[in-house]
Each structure stands twice: as structure tokens, then as C-alpha cells.
């Protein structure tokens, strides 16, 4: 005992340390070549034409909502089983999230429910790849185009997930990734908007930078090597003169990503396949040990998809005499007492105190999401987790059941 197995832990090493050091030495801590390089690496990896690095996933979602001109009175069909930011980004602009229930097996938004919820004021569908498991982008895309709606992908948990032969993040009008330390790739705090639309990319870039004019062709700026490039030393941005810097052509924010964060991101993207491979291996270790365990449902990839494994979330089976929520509570407490960090995400957004108060949602409004949420157990999961640690967690879990 004594040692705690964390719920998550970033995989950072010498590559990240050296990159950050180079930024510090270069003296260029903002608006430099690393953000541009990070953008290029992510765009190429995902297969999208444009990308804009931002300060968080939430900031990225906010910019996409604004770029799509979704505003007061507009409705957006979205999922209640998600991290609260996927819905808050609509409230920032006084749009109304219209929640619909989720599929019981994937925990993702149910396309049939989406279609039924579309009305006169509906402007967009915002779907989430929950825990890295792809939403049904084929059907969601078809529904969006049949009804003339925008499609927004909250792929904040899904960098590297694939639906068919395409990456999550390449299906909608725009998608957002996040780089908080528990995500597949981290920059400490950070996010990225990806899109094939030049218009959306330029708007996001401008709004992220205080409404300044977007530099043209930013996503195709020349590649830089890790290290202080001549371009970085020259400080090109100041050379462009104060004119552009002091002119604000639209309402903007400071949602930029710093060069320190971007340097970490560049290092992470240089080994992204390895990072994803390690996570997949940990998921397989869990599955081997838990798939036959009575009372527990292990996560299953939807046929034709390849999840990038953000978290490893099992569900307690329904149908025991005791309510799942209280069985789950005892299980979480038991795991924690044995030095195993665990969690019960997600609590459905509509039942979060703020949403319930503001919009009058009640228990029972979205039964599948609520039932799912009462049974989830997120187990420790990170790229460098050892097989022995997985073994320990599974043994304790078995004992507690
Ligand atoms: C992580 C995450 C976000 C964005 O989070 P930030 O902390 O703002 O980077 C948005 N939606 C979902 C579903 C997430 O998991």
C-alpha cells in the first residue's frame, strides 16, 4: 500500500523538456513557429486542410459556434452525456442546447433521436466522441445535410479515433480537439480547431487573436525544426509593423496557445502513434481481464470504428436488486481505499445543478443517459500504465464485486 494508481497521467519525457527549453532560450514565448508547426502536424494527422491552435478545447468550441454564426434563439441538437463544455459553448452565445438521449451501447448521441428533435429553429448538430468512441458520423452527416444543418464535432476526447477510414474530426463543418493532461495528446492546457473551410479557419484565427486580421495562409506556413529557427529569432510578427497589431476588425478574445504549450504539443505529435499504441495496449490488458467478469460491461468498439481510447470506463450491469448507483458508490469507495483512483463520469449535463436550475430539467428526462451515468466506473488509464498495475486494479475490482 501507500502507492496510489492515478486515474490518468500524461506521458511526457525528454522530447517535451527539450522543446520547452528551446522556446525559453529563443525568447519567443508567444505567436511563434511552434504553434504553427503544431497546427500543421495535427492537420496532417487528421486529414484536414486547416487548423487553429487555441488555449483550450472549450475556447475552440466557443470559436466554432461563433464562426458558424449560431446565436440567440438558435437551437443545437446535442448530447447530455458529455463534459459540460460541449453544451456551455452554446450558452456562451445564447443558443439553446436541445438534448436528446444516447445509444445504450456506445453512450453516444442517438441519430434517430436527433432527427426527431429537429425543428424550425435548429441550426446545427453538435455530437461528441465520448471517451474516444466515435459517434455515428455517417448517419449524423446524412441527417445534417438532409436538413441543411451545420455539423460540429466535439472530438476533444478522440484525437486519433477513426470512423471507417477517416479520423474523427474530419466529418463536420469543424471539429475541436483538447489537450488537457488526461487527453491522448497534451499541451498542459490547449485545444485545436480543425476544418476544411478557409472561412471558418480564418474567423477562428482572428477571433482567437483579439479580432486582429488573420495572417493569410497561416496553416501552410513553412515547417520549422525543433529549435530556434531564424524566423523565430527575427520576431517576424513585430516586423509586420504595429498597424496590423493595433487593428481589431471584429470582436475577439485571447484564446491563443502559448509557444511553451505548442512546443509540448509538437513533441507529443512526433510520437502520437506510439502514444496511441500504448493506450490501446492498456485497453487490451483490461479487456482480457474484465470481459468475462459477471456484472461488468467492458467498452466495445462500434463495428467499423477504431477508438483512440481516452479513458477506460466500464459499466455495472443493470438488473440487480440493489440500485446500480449505490452499488457503484460502494465500489468506487472500495477502490479508493485500496489506492486506486477512479471516477464516475459523466454526470449528465441536464442534471448538473446549473442546468437543472436554469432550464428545469429533471431526473427521467433522458433515461438512457441517466441509467448509463449511474453505472459508469472510470478506471486508471494512461499510456505508461504497466500490466502489473492493470492486474492489480482488476483483482481488486473482482474482489469488491
Ligand atoms: C476535455 C473536453 C473538452 C474541452 O476541455 P478543455 O478543458 O477546455 O480543454 C470539451 N468537451 C469534451 C467532451 C471534453 O472531454
GROMACS .gro file of C-alpha atoms and ligand atoms in nm:
model
  416
    1UNK     CA    1   0.000   0.000   0.000
    2UNK     CA    2   0.095   0.363   0.014
    3UNK     CA    3   0.129   0.392  -0.359
    4UNK     CA    4  -0.167   0.536  -0.545
    5UNK     CA    5  -0.252   0.436  -0.900
    6UNK     CA    6  -0.366   0.761  -1.062
    7UNK     CA    7  -0.675   0.791  -1.278
    8UNK     CA    8  -0.462   0.942  -1.551
    9UNK     CA    9  -0.112   1.071  -1.606
   10UNK     CA   10   0.045   1.247  -1.904
   11UNK     CA   11   0.331   1.081  -2.089
   12UNK     CA   12   0.599   1.347  -2.113
   13UNK     CA   13   0.972   1.298  -2.140
   14UNK     CA   14   1.296   1.437  -2.273
   15UNK     CA   15   1.150   1.535  -2.610
   16UNK     CA   16   0.894   1.762  -2.441
   17UNK     CA   17   1.152   1.902  -2.194
   18UNK     CA   18   1.398   1.987  -2.468
   19UNK     CA   19   1.130   2.153  -2.682
   20UNK     CA   20   1.017   2.373  -2.393
   21UNK     CA   21   1.376   2.462  -2.313
   22UNK     CA   22   1.434   2.568  -2.674
   23UNK     CA   23   1.135   2.800  -2.660
   24UNK     CA   24   1.262   2.957  -2.338
   25UNK     CA   25   1.607   3.007  -2.484
   26UNK     CA   26   1.467   3.155  -2.805
   27UNK     CA   27   1.292   3.431  -2.610
   28UNK     CA   28   0.985   3.395  -2.828
   29UNK     CA   29   0.714   3.276  -2.594
   30UNK     CA   30   0.402   3.363  -2.792
   31UNK     CA   31   0.289   3.375  -3.154
   32UNK     CA   32   0.584   3.184  -3.290
   33UNK     CA   33   0.680   2.889  -3.504
   34UNK     CA   34   0.583   2.613  -3.261
   35UNK     CA   35   0.211   2.687  -3.269
   36UNK     CA   36   0.229   2.690  -3.648
   37UNK     CA   37   0.416   2.361  -3.654
   38UNK     CA   38   0.176   2.202  -3.404
   39UNK     CA   39  -0.116   2.311  -3.621
   40UNK     CA   40   0.044   2.156  -3.925
   41UNK     CA   41   0.118   1.826  -3.753
   42UNK     CA   42  -0.238   1.790  -3.624
   43UNK     CA   43  -0.397   1.889  -3.958
   44UNK     CA   44  -0.184   1.637  -4.144
   45UNK     CA   45  -0.253   1.363  -3.889
   46UNK     CA   46  -0.628   1.417  -3.903
   47UNK     CA   47  -0.653   1.484  -4.275
   48UNK     CA   48  -0.798   1.835  -4.261
   49UNK     CA   49  -0.688   2.139  -4.457
   50UNK     CA   50  -0.687   2.399  -4.178
   51UNK     CA   51  -0.617   2.406  -3.808
   52UNK     CA   52  -0.603   2.676  -3.544
   53UNK     CA   53  -0.430   2.619  -3.210
   54UNK     CA   54  -0.618   2.769  -2.915
   55UNK     CA   55  -0.589   2.791  -2.538
   56UNK     CA   56  -0.836   2.512  -2.455
   57UNK     CA   57  -1.091   2.278  -2.605
   58UNK     CA   58  -1.365   2.494  -2.459
   59UNK     CA   59  -1.222   2.802  -2.631
   60UNK     CA   60  -1.212   2.610  -2.960
   61UNK     CA   61  -1.577   2.507  -2.928
   62UNK     CA   62  -1.677   2.865  -2.850
   63UNK     CA   63  -1.498   2.992  -3.161
   64UNK     CA   64  -1.661   2.729  -3.383
   65UNK     CA   65  -2.007   2.822  -3.254
   66UNK     CA   66  -1.935   3.188  -3.331
   67UNK     CA   67  -1.781   3.113  -3.670
   68UNK     CA   68  -2.099   2.924  -3.765
   69UNK     CA   69  -2.300   3.231  -3.655
   70UNK     CA   70  -2.502   3.028  -3.407
   71UNK     CA   71  -2.659   3.276  -3.169
   72UNK     CA   72  -2.955   3.389  -2.963
   73UNK     CA   73  -3.267   3.182  -3.021
   74UNK     CA   74  -3.091   2.920  -3.232
   75UNK     CA   75  -3.121   2.556  -3.128
   76UNK     CA   76  -2.847   2.296  -3.147
   77UNK     CA   77  -2.920   1.928  -3.100
   78UNK     CA   78  -2.662   1.773  -2.871
   79UNK     CA   79  -2.595   1.505  -2.611
   80UNK     CA   80  -2.647   1.527  -2.235
   81UNK     CA   81  -2.386   1.255  -2.176
   82UNK     CA   82  -2.069   1.460  -2.209
   83UNK     CA   83  -1.835   1.700  -2.040
   84UNK     CA   84  -2.022   2.021  -1.964
   85UNK     CA   85  -1.817   2.233  -2.208
   86UNK     CA   86  -1.982   2.071  -2.513
   87UNK     CA   87  -2.305   2.239  -2.409
   88UNK     CA   88  -2.171   2.550  -2.232
   89UNK     CA   89  -2.021   2.667  -2.563
   90UNK     CA   90  -2.377   2.714  -2.690
   91UNK     CA   91  -2.487   2.907  -2.383
   92UNK     CA   92  -2.194   3.148  -2.428
   93UNK     CA   93  -2.375   3.265  -2.743
   94UNK     CA   94  -2.728   3.241  -2.602
   95UNK     CA   95  -2.813   2.949  -2.825
   96UNK     CA   96  -3.025   2.669  -2.679
   97UNK     CA   97  -2.890   2.316  -2.640
   98UNK     CA   98  -3.163   2.067  -2.728
   99UNK     CA   99  -3.059   1.745  -2.559
  100UNK     CA  100  -3.154   1.406  -2.697
  101UNK     CA  101  -3.081   1.068  -2.546
  102UNK     CA  102  -2.786   0.842  -2.625
  103UNK     CA  103  -2.737   0.491  -2.765
  104UNK     CA  104  -2.717   0.240  -2.480
  105UNK     CA  105  -2.412   0.058  -2.616
  106UNK     CA  106  -2.184   0.340  -2.738
  107UNK     CA  107  -2.306   0.611  -2.497
  108UNK     CA  108  -2.302   0.846  -2.797
  109UNK     CA  109  -2.589   1.060  -2.926
  110UNK     CA  110  -2.865   0.852  -3.086
  111UNK     CA  111  -2.910   0.959  -3.452
  112UNK     CA  112  -3.278   0.860  -3.455
  113UNK     CA  113  -3.345   1.088  -3.158
  114UNK     CA  114  -3.153   1.365  -3.334
  115UNK     CA  115  -3.376   1.352  -3.637
  116UNK     CA  116  -3.690   1.364  -3.423
  117UNK     CA  117  -3.566   1.673  -3.235
  118UNK     CA  118  -3.502   1.890  -3.540
  119UNK     CA  119  -3.733   2.187  -3.561
  120UNK     CA  120  -3.770   2.527  -3.724
  121UNK     CA  121  -3.500   2.690  -3.510
  122UNK     CA  122  -3.246   2.409  -3.531
  123UNK     CA  123  -2.919   2.531  -3.676
  124UNK     CA  124  -2.671   2.256  -3.601
  125UNK     CA  125  -2.594   1.916  -3.458
  126UNK     CA  126  -2.311   1.902  -3.204
  127UNK     CA  127  -2.200   1.546  -3.131
  128UNK     CA  128  -1.928   1.415  -2.904
  129UNK     CA  129  -1.696   1.114  -2.940
  130UNK     CA  130  -1.747   1.002  -2.582
  131UNK     CA  131  -1.437   0.852  -2.416
  132UNK     CA  132  -1.280   0.835  -2.764
  133UNK     CA  133  -1.555   0.613  -2.908
  134UNK     CA  134  -1.670   0.757  -3.240
  135UNK     CA  135  -2.023   0.890  -3.273
  136UNK     CA  136  -2.212   0.765  -3.580
  137UNK     CA  137  -2.071   1.028  -3.813
  138UNK     CA  138  -2.213   0.863  -4.126
  139UNK     CA  139  -2.572   0.892  -4.007
  140UNK     CA  140  -2.521   1.227  -3.834
  141UNK     CA  141  -2.364   1.368  -4.151
  142UNK     CA  142  -2.656   1.243  -4.362
  143UNK     CA  143  -2.910   1.395  -4.123
  144UNK     CA  144  -2.725   1.728  -4.114
  145UNK     CA  145  -2.712   1.756  -4.490
  146UNK     CA  146  -3.073   1.640  -4.538
  147UNK     CA  147  -3.190   1.921  -4.309
  148UNK     CA  148  -2.934   2.183  -4.411
  149UNK     CA  149  -2.772   2.194  -4.065
  150UNK     CA  150  -2.416   2.255  -3.958
  151UNK     CA  151  -2.234   1.962  -3.801
  152UNK     CA  152  -1.990   2.026  -3.515
  153UNK     CA  153  -1.764   1.756  -3.382
  154UNK     CA  154  -1.655   1.774  -3.021
  155UNK     CA  155  -1.366   1.534  -3.068
  156UNK     CA  156  -1.192   1.662  -2.756
  157UNK     CA  157  -1.159   1.302  -2.634
  158UNK     CA  158  -1.090   1.148  -2.972
  159UNK     CA  159  -0.764   1.258  -3.132
  160UNK     CA  160  -0.669   0.951  -3.336
  161UNK     CA  161  -1.010   0.779  -3.330
  162UNK     CA  162  -1.129   0.656  -3.667
  163UNK     CA  163  -1.478   0.605  -3.808
  164UNK     CA  164  -1.444   0.390  -4.118
  165UNK     CA  165  -1.131   0.504  -4.296
  166UNK     CA  166  -1.148   0.862  -4.172
  167UNK     CA  167  -1.044   1.026  -3.848
  168UNK     CA  168  -1.295   1.164  -3.602
  169UNK     CA  169  -1.263   1.537  -3.651
  170UNK     CA  170  -1.279   1.521  -4.031
  171UNK     CA  171  -1.655   1.481  -4.078
  172UNK     CA  172  -1.818   1.804  -3.967
  173UNK     CA  173  -1.800   2.167  -4.071
  174UNK     CA  174  -1.543   2.194  -3.793
  175UNK     CA  175  -1.410   1.982  -3.509
  176UNK     CA  176  -1.229   2.054  -3.186
  177UNK     CA  177  -0.960   1.860  -3.001
  178UNK     CA  178  -0.845   1.926  -2.647
  179UNK     CA  179  -0.504   1.881  -2.488
  180UNK     CA  180  -0.570   1.881  -2.114
  181UNK     CA  181  -0.324   1.646  -1.937
  182UNK     CA  182  -0.563   1.348  -1.936
  183UNK     CA  183  -0.618   1.353  -2.314
  184UNK     CA  184  -0.437   1.135  -2.566
  185UNK     CA  185  -0.203   1.424  -2.652
  186UNK     CA  186  -0.142   1.708  -2.407
  187UNK     CA  187  -0.009   2.063  -2.406
  188UNK     CA  188  -0.094   2.126  -2.040
  189UNK     CA  189  -0.393   2.335  -2.140
  190UNK     CA  190  -0.482   2.369  -2.504
  191UNK     CA  191  -0.709   2.293  -2.794
  192UNK     CA  192  -0.726   2.289  -3.172
  193UNK     CA  193  -0.996   2.372  -3.424
  194UNK     CA  194  -0.973   2.171  -3.746
  195UNK     CA  195  -1.180   2.235  -4.056
  196UNK     CA  196  -1.173   2.217  -4.433
  197UNK     CA  197  -1.331   2.560  -4.457
  198UNK     CA  198  -1.096   2.850  -4.518
  199UNK     CA  199  -1.366   3.085  -4.393
  200UNK     CA  200  -1.414   2.908  -4.059
  201UNK     CA  201  -1.039   2.878  -4.007
  202UNK     CA  202  -0.973   3.247  -4.075
  203UNK     CA  203  -1.256   3.357  -3.849
  204UNK     CA  204  -1.137   3.133  -3.566
  205UNK     CA  205  -0.780   3.254  -3.605
  206UNK     CA  206  -0.886   3.614  -3.598
  207UNK     CA  207  -1.125   3.574  -3.303
  208UNK     CA  208  -0.865   3.379  -3.104
  209UNK     CA  209  -0.626   3.671  -3.154
  210UNK     CA  210  -0.833   3.968  -3.030
  211UNK     CA  211  -1.012   4.014  -3.362
  212UNK     CA  212  -0.695   4.104  -3.548
  213UNK     CA  213  -0.682   4.025  -3.918
  214UNK     CA  214  -0.583   3.664  -3.969
  215UNK     CA  215  -0.245   3.624  -4.130
  216UNK     CA  216  -0.301   3.476  -4.470
  217UNK     CA  217  -0.207   3.115  -4.533
  218UNK     CA  218  -0.117   3.051  -4.172
  219UNK     CA  219  -0.193   2.683  -4.188
  220UNK     CA  220   0.056   2.642  -4.471
  221UNK     CA  221   0.340   2.838  -4.316
  222UNK     CA  222   0.674   2.668  -4.376
  223UNK     CA  223   0.765   2.383  -4.148
  224UNK     CA  224   1.014   2.457  -3.871
  225UNK     CA  225   1.255   2.230  -3.694
  226UNK     CA  226   1.253   2.198  -3.320
  227UNK     CA  227   1.485   2.472  -3.205
  228UNK     CA  228   1.513   2.845  -3.252
  229UNK     CA  229   1.468   2.899  -3.623
  230UNK     CA  230   1.599   3.216  -3.788
  231UNK     CA  231   1.236   3.311  -3.833
  232UNK     CA  232   1.173   3.284  -3.462
  233UNK     CA  233   1.481   3.490  -3.375
  234UNK     CA  234   1.378   3.766  -3.611
  235UNK     CA  235   1.040   3.802  -3.449
  236UNK     CA  236   0.852   3.829  -3.773
  237UNK     CA  237   0.534   3.942  -3.611
  238UNK     CA  238   0.679   4.269  -3.488
  239UNK     CA  239   0.834   4.325  -3.829
  240UNK     CA  240   0.492   4.339  -3.986
  241UNK     CA  241   0.457   4.670  -3.810
  242UNK     CA  242   0.224   4.796  -3.544
  243UNK     CA  243  -0.050   4.871  -3.795
  244UNK     CA  244  -0.193   4.520  -3.816
  245UNK     CA  245  -0.125   4.453  -3.449
  246UNK     CA  246  -0.326   4.753  -3.333
  247UNK     CA  247  -0.623   4.698  -3.561
  248UNK     CA  248  -0.919   4.491  -3.442
  249UNK     CA  249  -1.167   4.417  -3.716
  250UNK     CA  250  -1.415   4.206  -3.517
  251UNK     CA  251  -1.499   4.105  -3.162
  252UNK     CA  252  -1.215   3.889  -3.045
  253UNK     CA  253  -1.078   3.703  -2.749
  254UNK     CA  254  -0.739   3.600  -2.626
  255UNK     CA  255  -0.769   3.229  -2.696
  256UNK     CA  256  -0.414   3.186  -2.830
  257UNK     CA  257  -0.191   2.894  -2.743
  258UNK     CA  258   0.146   2.990  -2.597
  259UNK     CA  259   0.469   2.871  -2.757
  260UNK     CA  260   0.552   2.674  -2.442
  261UNK     CA  261   0.233   2.473  -2.476
  262UNK     CA  262   0.276   2.436  -2.850
  263UNK     CA  263   0.631   2.304  -2.803
  264UNK     CA  264   0.496   2.027  -2.582
  265UNK     CA  265   0.232   1.959  -2.845
  266UNK     CA  266   0.490   1.933  -3.124
  267UNK     CA  267   0.691   1.683  -2.923
  268UNK     CA  268   0.375   1.483  -2.846
  269UNK     CA  269   0.268   1.477  -3.211
  270UNK     CA  270   0.609   1.347  -3.314
  271UNK     CA  271   0.526   1.031  -3.120
  272UNK     CA  272   0.148   1.031  -3.141
  273UNK     CA  273   0.125   0.683  -3.298
  274UNK     CA  274   0.333   0.541  -3.016
  275UNK     CA  275   0.122   0.720  -2.752
  276UNK     CA  276  -0.199   0.584  -2.906
  277UNK     CA  277  -0.048   0.237  -2.936
  278UNK     CA  278   0.043   0.232  -2.567
  279UNK     CA  279  -0.311   0.333  -2.470
  280UNK     CA  280  -0.457   0.064  -2.692
  281UNK     CA  281  -0.235  -0.194  -2.526
  282UNK     CA  282  -0.358  -0.093  -2.179
  283UNK     CA  283  -0.719  -0.116  -2.301
  284UNK     CA  284  -0.648  -0.468  -2.428
  285UNK     CA  285  -0.499  -0.572  -2.091
  286UNK     CA  286  -0.815  -0.452  -1.918
  287UNK     CA  287  -1.041  -0.625  -2.168
  288UNK     CA  288  -0.862  -0.959  -2.132
  289UNK     CA  289  -0.917  -0.949  -1.758
  290UNK     CA  290  -1.265  -0.799  -1.735
  291UNK     CA  291  -1.466  -0.921  -2.033
  292UNK     CA  292  -1.572  -1.244  -1.859
  293UNK     CA  293  -1.633  -1.080  -1.523
  294UNK     CA  294  -2.003  -1.114  -1.427
  295UNK     CA  295  -2.177  -0.787  -1.351
  296UNK     CA  296  -1.938  -0.572  -1.554
  297UNK     CA  297  -1.974  -0.449  -1.911
  298UNK     CA  298  -1.648  -0.361  -2.083
  299UNK     CA  299  -1.639  -0.091  -2.353
  300UNK     CA  300  -1.686  -0.225  -2.705
  301UNK     CA  301  -1.579  -0.050  -3.022
  302UNK     CA  302  -1.864   0.003  -3.265
  303UNK     CA  303  -1.804  -0.217  -3.570
  304UNK     CA  304  -1.611  -0.024  -3.834
  305UNK     CA  305  -1.458   0.214  -3.581
  306UNK     CA  306  -1.123   0.234  -3.409
  307UNK     CA  307  -1.137   0.428  -3.081
  308UNK     CA  308  -0.827   0.614  -2.967
  309UNK     CA  309  -0.902   0.530  -2.601
  310UNK     CA  310  -0.934   0.845  -2.395
  311UNK     CA  311  -1.042   0.658  -2.082
  312UNK     CA  312  -1.131   0.306  -1.978
  313UNK     CA  313  -1.487   0.321  -1.850
  314UNK     CA  314  -1.670   0.002  -1.754
  315UNK     CA  315  -2.037  -0.012  -1.661
  316UNK     CA  316  -2.203  -0.213  -1.390
  317UNK     CA  317  -2.474  -0.435  -1.528
  318UNK     CA  318  -2.832  -0.340  -1.462
  319UNK     CA  319  -3.079  -0.582  -1.315
  320UNK     CA  320  -2.953  -0.650  -0.965
  321UNK     CA  321  -3.194  -0.590  -0.677
  322UNK     CA  322  -2.983  -0.308  -0.535
  323UNK     CA  323  -2.985   0.018  -0.733
  324UNK     CA  324  -2.679   0.050  -0.956
  325UNK     CA  325  -2.587   0.393  -0.817
  326UNK     CA  326  -2.543   0.266  -0.462
  327UNK     CA  327  -2.353  -0.045  -0.577
  328UNK     CA  328  -2.132   0.184  -0.779
  329UNK     CA  329  -2.076   0.418  -0.486
  330UNK     CA  330  -1.955   0.130  -0.270
  331UNK     CA  331  -1.730   0.005  -0.547
  332UNK     CA  332  -1.567   0.347  -0.601
  333UNK     CA  333  -1.509   0.387  -0.228
  334UNK     CA  334  -1.360   0.038  -0.210
  335UNK     CA  335  -1.122   0.101  -0.498
  336UNK     CA  336  -1.011   0.433  -0.350
  337UNK     CA  337  -0.947   0.269  -0.014
  338UNK     CA  338  -0.708   0.034  -0.197
  339UNK     CA  339  -0.514   0.321  -0.352
  340UNK     CA  340  -0.688   0.309  -0.690
  341UNK     CA  341  -0.810   0.641  -0.824
  342UNK     CA  342  -1.139   0.611  -1.009
  343UNK     CA  343  -1.432   0.826  -1.111
  344UNK     CA  344  -1.798   0.819  -1.209
  345UNK     CA  345  -1.803   1.042  -1.517
  346UNK     CA  346  -2.010   1.166  -1.677
  347UNK     CA  347  -2.282   1.312  -1.465
  348UNK     CA  348  -2.539   1.406  -1.729
  349UNK     CA  349  -2.526   1.773  -1.824
  350UNK     CA  350  -2.902   1.827  -1.785
  351UNK     CA  351  -2.881   1.721  -1.420
  352UNK     CA  352  -2.586   1.944  -1.335
  353UNK     CA  353  -2.715   2.192  -1.075
  354UNK     CA  354  -2.672   2.491  -1.305
  355UNK     CA  355  -2.863   2.329  -1.594
  356UNK     CA  356  -3.138   2.181  -1.379
  357UNK     CA  357  -3.193   2.522  -1.216
  358UNK     CA  358  -3.169   2.729  -1.532
  359UNK     CA  359  -3.373   2.506  -1.765
  360UNK     CA  360  -3.589   2.299  -1.531
  361UNK     CA  361  -3.455   1.959  -1.635
  362UNK     CA  362  -3.546   1.665  -1.414
  363UNK     CA  363  -3.442   1.313  -1.347
  364UNK     CA  364  -3.616   1.094  -1.606
  365UNK     CA  365  -3.578   1.339  -1.896
  366UNK     CA  366  -3.309   1.129  -2.069
  367UNK     CA  367  -3.338   0.780  -1.924
  368UNK     CA  368  -3.062   0.606  -2.120
  369UNK     CA  369  -2.806   0.876  -2.040
  370UNK     CA  370  -2.911   0.872  -1.674
  371UNK     CA  371  -2.905   0.495  -1.643
  372UNK     CA  372  -2.564   0.486  -1.810
  373UNK     CA  373  -2.433   0.764  -1.588
  374UNK     CA  374  -2.540   0.579  -1.274
  375UNK     CA  375  -2.337   0.272  -1.369
  376UNK     CA  376  -2.004   0.401  -1.506
  377UNK     CA  377  -1.673   0.334  -1.337
  378UNK     CA  378  -1.369   0.503  -1.491
  379UNK     CA  379  -1.060   0.301  -1.407
  380UNK     CA  380  -0.698   0.424  -1.402
  381UNK     CA  381  -0.588   0.466  -1.761
  382UNK     CA  382  -0.276   0.623  -1.914
  383UNK     CA  383  -0.020   0.540  -2.180
  384UNK     CA  384   0.254   0.429  -1.943
  385UNK     CA  385   0.035   0.218  -1.716
  386UNK     CA  386   0.202  -0.117  -1.653
  387UNK     CA  387   0.041  -0.456  -1.698
  388UNK     CA  388   0.106  -0.521  -1.327
  389UNK     CA  389  -0.094  -0.211  -1.235
  390UNK     CA  390  -0.381  -0.320  -1.462
  391UNK     CA  391  -0.364  -0.661  -1.298
  392UNK     CA  392  -0.382  -0.509  -0.950
  393UNK     CA  393  -0.681  -0.290  -1.040
  394UNK     CA  394  -0.868  -0.585  -1.193
  395UNK     CA  395  -0.801  -0.813  -0.896
  396UNK     CA  396  -0.931  -0.552  -0.653
  397UNK     CA  397  -1.232  -0.487  -0.873
  398UNK     CA  398  -1.316  -0.857  -0.882
  399UNK     CA  399  -1.285  -0.881  -0.506
  400UNK     CA  400  -1.511  -0.581  -0.447
  401UNK     CA  401  -1.784  -0.711  -0.677
  402LIG     C1  402  -1.182   1.785  -2.250
  402LIG     C2  403  -1.312   1.812  -2.315
  402LIG     C3  404  -1.346   1.939  -2.365
  402LIG     C4  405  -1.257   2.062  -2.356
  402LIG     O1  406  -1.191   2.072  -2.239
  402LIG     P1  407  -1.083   2.184  -2.204
  402LIG     O2  408  -1.051   2.152  -2.063
  402LIG     O3  409  -1.149   2.317  -2.222
  402LIG     O4  410  -0.966   2.170  -2.295
  402LIG     C5  411  -1.467   1.953  -2.431
  402LIG     N1  412  -1.551   1.851  -2.447
  402LIG     C6  413  -1.523   1.726  -2.402
  402LIG     C7  414  -1.619   1.616  -2.428
  402LIG     C8  415  -1.403   1.704  -2.332
  402LIG     O5  416  -1.377   1.582  -2.284
   0.00000   0.00000   0.00000
